[in-house]
XYZ file of C-alpha atoms in Angstrom:
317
model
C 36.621 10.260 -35.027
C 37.353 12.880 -37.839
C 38.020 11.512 -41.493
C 41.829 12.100 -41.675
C 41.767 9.041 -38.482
C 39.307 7.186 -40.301
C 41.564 7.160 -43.588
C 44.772 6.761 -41.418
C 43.122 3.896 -39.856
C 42.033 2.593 -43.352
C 38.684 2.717 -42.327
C 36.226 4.374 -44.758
C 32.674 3.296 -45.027
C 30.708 2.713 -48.026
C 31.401 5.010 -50.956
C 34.508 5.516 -49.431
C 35.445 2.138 -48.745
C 36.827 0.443 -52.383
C 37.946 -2.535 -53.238
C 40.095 -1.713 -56.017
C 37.605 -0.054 -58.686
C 34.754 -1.749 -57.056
C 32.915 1.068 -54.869
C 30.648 -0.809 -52.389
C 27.174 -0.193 -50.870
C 26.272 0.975 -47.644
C 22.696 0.397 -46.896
C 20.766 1.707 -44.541
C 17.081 0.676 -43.032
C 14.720 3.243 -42.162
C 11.758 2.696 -39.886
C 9.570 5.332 -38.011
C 11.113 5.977 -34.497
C 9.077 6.799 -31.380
C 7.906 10.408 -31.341
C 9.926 11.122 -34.963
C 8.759 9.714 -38.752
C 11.650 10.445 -41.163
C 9.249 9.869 -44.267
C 6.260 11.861 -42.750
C 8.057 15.071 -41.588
C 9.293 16.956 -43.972
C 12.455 18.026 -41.879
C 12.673 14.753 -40.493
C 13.424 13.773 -44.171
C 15.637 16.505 -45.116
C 17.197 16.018 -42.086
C 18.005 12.087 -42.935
C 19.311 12.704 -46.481
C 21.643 15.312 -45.460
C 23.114 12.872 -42.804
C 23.004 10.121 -44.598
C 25.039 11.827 -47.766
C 27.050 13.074 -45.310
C 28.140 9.466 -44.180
C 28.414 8.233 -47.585
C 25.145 6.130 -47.633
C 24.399 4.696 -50.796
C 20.876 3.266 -50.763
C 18.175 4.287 -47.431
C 15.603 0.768 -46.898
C 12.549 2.937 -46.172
C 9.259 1.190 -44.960
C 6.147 3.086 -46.272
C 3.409 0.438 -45.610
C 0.691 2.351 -43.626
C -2.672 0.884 -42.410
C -4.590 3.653 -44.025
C -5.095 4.480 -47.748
C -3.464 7.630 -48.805
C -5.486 10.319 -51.156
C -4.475 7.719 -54.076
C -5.601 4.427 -52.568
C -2.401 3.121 -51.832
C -1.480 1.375 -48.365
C 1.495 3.884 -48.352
C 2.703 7.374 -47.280
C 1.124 10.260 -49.022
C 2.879 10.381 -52.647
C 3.726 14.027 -51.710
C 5.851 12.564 -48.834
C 7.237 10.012 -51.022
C 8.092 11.941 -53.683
C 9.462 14.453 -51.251
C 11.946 11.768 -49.927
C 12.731 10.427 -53.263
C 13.804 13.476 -54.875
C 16.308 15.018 -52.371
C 17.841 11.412 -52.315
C 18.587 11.267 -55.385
C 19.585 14.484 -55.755
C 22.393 12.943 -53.456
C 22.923 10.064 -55.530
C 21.431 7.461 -52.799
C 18.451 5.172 -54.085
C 15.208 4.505 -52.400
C 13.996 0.787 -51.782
C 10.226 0.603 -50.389
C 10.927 -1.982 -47.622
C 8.481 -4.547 -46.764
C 7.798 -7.954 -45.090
C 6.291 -9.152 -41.502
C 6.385 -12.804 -40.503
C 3.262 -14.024 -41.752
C 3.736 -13.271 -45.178
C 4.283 -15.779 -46.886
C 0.394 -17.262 -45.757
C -1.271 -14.048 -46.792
C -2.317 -14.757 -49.928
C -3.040 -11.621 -52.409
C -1.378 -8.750 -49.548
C 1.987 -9.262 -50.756
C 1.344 -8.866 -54.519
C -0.901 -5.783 -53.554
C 1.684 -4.025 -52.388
C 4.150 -5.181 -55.079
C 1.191 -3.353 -57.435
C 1.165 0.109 -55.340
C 4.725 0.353 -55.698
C 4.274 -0.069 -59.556
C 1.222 2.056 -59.284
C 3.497 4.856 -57.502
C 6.157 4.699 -60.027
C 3.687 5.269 -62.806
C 2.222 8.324 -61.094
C 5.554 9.923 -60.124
C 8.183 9.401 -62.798
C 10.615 12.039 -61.317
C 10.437 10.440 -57.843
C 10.238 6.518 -58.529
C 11.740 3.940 -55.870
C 14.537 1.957 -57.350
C 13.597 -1.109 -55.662
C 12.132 -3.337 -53.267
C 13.383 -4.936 -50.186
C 11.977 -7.818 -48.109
C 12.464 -8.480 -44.945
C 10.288 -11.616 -43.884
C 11.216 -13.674 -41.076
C 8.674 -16.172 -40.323
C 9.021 -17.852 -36.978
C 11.483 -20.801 -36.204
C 12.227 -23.663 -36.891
C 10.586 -23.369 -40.279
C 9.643 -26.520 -42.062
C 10.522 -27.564 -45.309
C 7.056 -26.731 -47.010
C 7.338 -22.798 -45.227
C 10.620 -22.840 -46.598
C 9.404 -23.465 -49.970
C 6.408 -20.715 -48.973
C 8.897 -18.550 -48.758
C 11.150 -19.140 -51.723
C 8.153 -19.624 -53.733
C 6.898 -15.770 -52.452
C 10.380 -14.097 -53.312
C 10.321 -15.826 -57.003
C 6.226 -14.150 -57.018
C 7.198 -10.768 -55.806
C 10.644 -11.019 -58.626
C 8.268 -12.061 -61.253
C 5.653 -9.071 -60.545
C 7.934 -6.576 -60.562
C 9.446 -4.744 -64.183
C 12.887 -6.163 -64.901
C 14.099 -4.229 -68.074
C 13.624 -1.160 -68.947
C 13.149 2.597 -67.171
C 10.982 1.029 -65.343
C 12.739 -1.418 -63.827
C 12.243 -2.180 -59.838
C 15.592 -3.973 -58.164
C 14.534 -6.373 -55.348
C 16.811 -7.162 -52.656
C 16.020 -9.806 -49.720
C 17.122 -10.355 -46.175
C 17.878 -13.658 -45.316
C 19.080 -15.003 -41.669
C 22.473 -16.687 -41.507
C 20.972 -20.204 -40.838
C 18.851 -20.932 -43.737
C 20.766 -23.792 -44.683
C 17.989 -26.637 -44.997
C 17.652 -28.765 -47.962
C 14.577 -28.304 -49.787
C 13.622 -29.038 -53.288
C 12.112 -25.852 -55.122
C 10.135 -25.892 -57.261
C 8.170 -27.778 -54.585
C 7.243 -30.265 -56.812
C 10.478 -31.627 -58.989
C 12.550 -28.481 -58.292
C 16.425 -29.147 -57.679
C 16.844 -29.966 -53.965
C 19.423 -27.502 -52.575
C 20.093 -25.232 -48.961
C 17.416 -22.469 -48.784
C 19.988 -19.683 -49.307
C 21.209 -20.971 -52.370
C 17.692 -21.253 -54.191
C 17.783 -17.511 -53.171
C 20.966 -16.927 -54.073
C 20.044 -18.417 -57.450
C 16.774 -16.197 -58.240
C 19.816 -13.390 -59.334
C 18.542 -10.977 -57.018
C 20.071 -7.105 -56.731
C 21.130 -8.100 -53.151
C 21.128 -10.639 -50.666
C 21.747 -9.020 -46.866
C 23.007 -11.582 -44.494
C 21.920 -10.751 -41.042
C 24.426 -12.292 -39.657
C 23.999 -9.379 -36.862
C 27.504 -9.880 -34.278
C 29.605 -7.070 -32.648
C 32.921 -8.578 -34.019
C 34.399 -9.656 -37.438
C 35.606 -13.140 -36.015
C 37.080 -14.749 -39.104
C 37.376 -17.773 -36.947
C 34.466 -19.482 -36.374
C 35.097 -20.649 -32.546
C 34.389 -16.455 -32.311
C 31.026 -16.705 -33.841
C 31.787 -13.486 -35.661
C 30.071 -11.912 -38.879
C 32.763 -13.122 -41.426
C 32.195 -16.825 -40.070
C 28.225 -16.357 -40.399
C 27.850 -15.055 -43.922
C 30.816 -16.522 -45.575
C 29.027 -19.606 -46.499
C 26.635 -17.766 -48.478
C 29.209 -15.279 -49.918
C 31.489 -19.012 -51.449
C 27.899 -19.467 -53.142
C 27.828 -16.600 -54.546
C 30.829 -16.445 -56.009
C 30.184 -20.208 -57.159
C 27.583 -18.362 -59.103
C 29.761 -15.352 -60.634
C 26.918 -13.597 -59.005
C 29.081 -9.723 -58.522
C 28.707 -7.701 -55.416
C 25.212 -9.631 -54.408
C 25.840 -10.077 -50.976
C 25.628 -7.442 -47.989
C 27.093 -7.941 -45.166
C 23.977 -6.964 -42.294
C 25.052 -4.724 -39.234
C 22.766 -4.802 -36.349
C 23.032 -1.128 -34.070
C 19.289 -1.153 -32.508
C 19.164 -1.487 -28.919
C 17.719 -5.077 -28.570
C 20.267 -7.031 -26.086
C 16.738 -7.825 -24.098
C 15.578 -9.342 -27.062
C 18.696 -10.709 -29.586
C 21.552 -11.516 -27.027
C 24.865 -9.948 -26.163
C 27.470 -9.678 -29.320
C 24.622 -9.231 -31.700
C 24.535 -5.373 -31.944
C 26.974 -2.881 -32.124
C 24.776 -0.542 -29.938
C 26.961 -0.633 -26.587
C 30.189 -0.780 -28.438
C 29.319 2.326 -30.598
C 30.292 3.792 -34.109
C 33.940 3.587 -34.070
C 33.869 -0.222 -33.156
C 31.330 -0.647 -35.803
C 33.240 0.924 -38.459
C 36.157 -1.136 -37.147
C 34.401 -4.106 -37.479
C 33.128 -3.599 -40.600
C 36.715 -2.438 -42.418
C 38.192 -5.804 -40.900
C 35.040 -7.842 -42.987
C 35.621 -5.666 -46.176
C 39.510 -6.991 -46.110
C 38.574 -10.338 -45.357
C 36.110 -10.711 -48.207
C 37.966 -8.060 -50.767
C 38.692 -11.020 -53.264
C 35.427 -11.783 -53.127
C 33.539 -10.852 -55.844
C 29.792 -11.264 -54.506
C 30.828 -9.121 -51.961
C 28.453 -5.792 -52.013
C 28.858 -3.832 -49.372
C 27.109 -3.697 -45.911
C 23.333 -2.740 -44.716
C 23.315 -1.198 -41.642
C 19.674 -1.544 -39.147
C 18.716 0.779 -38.586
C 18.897 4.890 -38.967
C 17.989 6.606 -35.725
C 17.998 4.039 -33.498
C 21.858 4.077 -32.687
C 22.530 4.795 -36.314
C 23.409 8.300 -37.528
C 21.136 9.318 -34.394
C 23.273 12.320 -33.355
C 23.555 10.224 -29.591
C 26.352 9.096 -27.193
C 28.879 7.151 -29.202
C 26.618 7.461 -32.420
C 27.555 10.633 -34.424
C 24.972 12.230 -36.693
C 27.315 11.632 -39.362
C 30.356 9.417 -39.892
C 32.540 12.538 -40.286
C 32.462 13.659 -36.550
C 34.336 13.139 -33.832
């Protein structure tokens, strides 16, 4: 699908899809694939800028946590790599969040907070190249009780408060939160207001909050379990909170029906339905004004991947 259809159609993704003045984000998460590392090989990273300013991407989630120390000491690419990756983003005008998290997380003491310190570490060495953020992605295993809940809010308001807030140096953080997190807990654990776990988040005033609300189809209504019906409870929050263009909308396109379900991913439906999809969200939340944009798992996978159905860019047919 060319882009005269996709404008015909009113379908435009991203930094093409507006909302009045308002130009929204497209996110995109980037993990190494089998037998190809986007951050590691230098064409593999020229390769993923070029498609992803092609498509109008606005922001790439890269994970650069690697078991081994690089030359500088940090649990992270090679700065060279990094730096690499940074710079011919930007020179495309899309920002680089280091993307971290794993399950067990919150119970891991000091880890966290070490890596929090490498990222600061890498923007001090490299202040051409410097990540403009942080994302988390920690999912600890459910149901989750009230005290991991508060774990977990308590290691998002840690990682907020160790990272620079003002300034050039500034590092945005962005979380992703699953749809259900709507238990009561007080937080602070002891005295703290006693509200649902996504509106403590919500209230930490966060760059983003991506709802993984991961279906195949909008589904205002909620007898359709669609996306709209999943994340609009924390997008009414939001706006409660004036908090502007906060929440993304998450898009699952991985190959994981074995794993998440049927209707979770758009990977058997393909690009056109997902771009479908995710016009008929932007119109239903347009007046919205926590509405951000959407973050798309993941790049490669189905993604931009140049495969059957999936286009290596959203400009092809």
């Amino acid at each position: 699908m060319n882009r005269s259809v996709l404008t015909m159609l009113g379908i435009a993704f991203s930094a093409s899809i507006q909302l009045g003045a308002r130009q929204l984000t497209q996110a995109v998460w980037v993990y190494p694939q089998p037998g190809s590392d986007p951050v590691a090989d230098a064409a593999g990273r020229r390769l993923m800028v070029d498609r992803s300013a092609a498509s109008d991407v606005t922001d790439l989630y890269v994970s650069v946590y690697q078991s081994t120390p690089n030359t500088s000491g940090r649990l992270m690419y090679p700065d060279s790599s990094i730096s690499d990756l940074i710079e011919n983003a930007h020179r495309k005008h899309i920002k680089i969040w280091a993307a971290y998290g794993a399950p067990d997380w919150p119970s891991l003491g000091s880890f966290p907070m070490q890596r929090m310190a490498e990222v600061k570490a890498y923007n001090s060495a490299n202040p051409h190249a410097q990540f403009d953020g942080v994302v988390l992605d920690v999912e600890p295993g459910e149901p989750q009780t009230a005290s991991e809940f508060q774990n977990l809010l308590a290691l998002y308001e840690c990682v907020r408060n160790n990272l620079p807030q003002r300034g050039g140096a500034r590092i945005g953080l962005a979380v992703a939160i699953r749809f259900f997190w709507d238990t009561a807990v007080p937080f602070p654990a002891a005295g703290g207001p006693q509200k649902k776990v996504y509106e403590h988040i919500i209230d930490m005033e966060l760059d983003h909050v991506i709802v993984m609300g991961y279906r195949d189809t909008a589904g205002a209504a909620c007898s359709s379990n669609g996306i709209v019906c999943l994340d609009q409870d924390e997008m009414a929050y939001a706006d409660q909170k004036a908090e502007n263009n906060m929440i993304l909308v998450g898009l699952e396109t991985s190959n994981c029906e074995s794993g998440c379900g049927l209707h979770v991913s758009f990977y058997a439906d393909g690009q056109n339905a997902l771009l479908q999809q995710a016009f008929l969200v932007s119109q239903y939340f347009r007046g919205s004004r926590a509405f951000g944009g959407f973050a798309i798992h993941r790049y490669g996978d189905a993604y931009l991947s140049g495969t059957t159905g999936w286009p290596a860019n959203d400009t092809d047919k």
